Amino acid sequence: MMKKTSVPIAKERLEALVVSDRIHCKPEEYEMICKELYKTLSKYMAVAEDEMRIHITRSEIHIQLMGEQH
């Protein structure tokens, strides 16, 4: 697994901050939600955490695996 540079990490943290603000939770809570979703999905299918994109709004949760076209 390749080590991420600081730019993608900073981008992910900023996205987490923006999303957590939109859904009215702390960034740490948003990260915990994402990790729990990953752990749950990985019980039933082979997926790498860095291959998942999770987008949460107040009314929906979208999970996209890299390579999917939607």
C-alpha positions as a Markdown table, in Angstrom:
| # | Residue | x | y | z |
|---|---|---|---|---|
| 1 | Met | 0.0 | 0.0 | 0.0 |
| 2 | Met | 1.4 | 3.4 | -1.0 |
| 3 | Lys | 1.8 | 6.1 | 1.6 |
| 4 | Lys | -0.4 | 9.2 | 1.0 |
| 5 | Thr | 1.1 | 12.6 | 0.5 |
| 6 | Ser | 0.0 | 15.5 | 2.7 |
| 7 | Val | -2.2 | 17.0 | 0.0 |
| 8 | Pro | -4.7 | 14.1 | -0.3 |
| 9 | Ile | -4.8 | 13.8 | 3.4 |
| 10 | Ala | -5.6 | 17.5 | 3.9 |
| 11 | Lys | -8.3 | 17.3 | 1.2 |
| 12 | Glu | -9.9 | 14.3 | 3.0 |
| 13 | Arg | -9.8 | 16.1 | 6.3 |
| 14 | Leu | -11.4 | 19.3 | 4.7 |
| 15 | Glu | -14.1 | 17.2 | 3.1 |
| 16 | Ala | -14.8 | 15.5 | 6.4 |
| 17 | Leu | -15.1 | 18.9 | 8.1 |
| 18 | Val | -17.5 | 20.2 | 5.5 |
| 19 | Val | -19.7 | 17.1 | 5.5 |
| 20 | Ser | -19.8 | 16.9 | 9.3 |
| 21 | Asp | -20.9 | 20.6 | 9.4 |
| 22 | Arg | -23.7 | 19.8 | 6.9 |
| 23 | Ile | -25.0 | 16.9 | 8.9 |
| 24 | His | -24.5 | 18.6 | 12.2 |
| 25 | Cys | -22.0 | 16.3 | 13.9 |
| 26 | Lys | -18.3 | 16.6 | 14.9 |
| 27 | Pro | -15.7 | 15.7 | 12.4 |
| 28 | Glu | -14.6 | 12.9 | 14.7 |
| 29 | Glu | -18.2 | 11.5 | 14.7 |
| 30 | Tyr | -18.2 | 11.6 | 10.9 |
| 31 | Glu | -15.0 | 9.7 | 10.7 |
| 32 | Met | -16.3 | 7.1 | 13.2 |
| 33 | Ile | -19.4 | 6.7 | 11.0 |
| 34 | Cys | -17.3 | 6.1 | 7.9 |
| 35 | Lys | -15.1 | 3.6 | 9.7 |
| 36 | Glu | -18.1 | 1.7 | 11.0 |
| 37 | Leu | -19.6 | 1.6 | 7.5 |
| 38 | Tyr | -16.3 | 0.2 | 6.2 |
| 39 | Lys | -16.0 | -2.4 | 8.9 |
| 40 | Thr | -19.6 | -3.5 | 8.4 |
| 41 | Leu | -19.2 | -3.8 | 4.6 |
| 42 | Ser | -15.8 | -5.6 | 4.8 |
| 43 | Lys | -17.6 | -8.4 | 6.8 |
| 44 | Tyr | -19.6 | -9.3 | 3.7 |
| 45 | Met | -17.4 | -8.3 | 0.8 |
| 46 | Ala | -13.7 | -7.7 | -0.1 |
| 47 | Val | -13.1 | -4.0 | -0.1 |
| 48 | Ala | -10.2 | -1.8 | 0.8 |
| 49 | Glu | -10.9 | 1.3 | 2.9 |
| 50 | Asp | -9.0 | 3.5 | 0.5 |
| 51 | Glu | -11.2 | 2.3 | -2.4 |
| 52 | Met | -14.4 | 3.5 | -0.8 |
| 53 | Arg | -16.0 | 6.9 | -1.2 |
| 54 | Ile | -18.7 | 7.7 | 1.4 |
| 55 | His | -20.9 | 10.8 | 0.9 |
| 56 | Ile | -23.4 | 11.6 | 3.7 |
| 57 | Thr | -26.1 | 14.1 | 3.7 |
| 58 | Arg | -28.9 | 14.6 | 6.2 |
| 59 | Ser | -31.2 | 12.4 | 4.1 |
| 60 | Glu | -28.9 | 9.9 | 2.3 |
| 61 | Ile | -25.7 | 7.9 | 2.5 |
| 62 | His | -23.9 | 7.1 | -0.7 |
| 63 | Ile | -21.2 | 4.5 | -0.8 |
| 64 | Gln | -19.1 | 4.2 | -4.0 |
| 65 | Leu | -16.4 | 1.6 | -4.6 |
| 66 | Met | -13.6 | 2.9 | -6.8 |
| 67 | Gly | -14.1 | 1.8 | -10.3 |
| 68 | Glu | -17.9 | 1.9 | -10.2 |
| 69 | Gln | -19.6 | 4.2 | -12.7 |
| 70 | His | -22.6 | 6.0 | -11.4 |
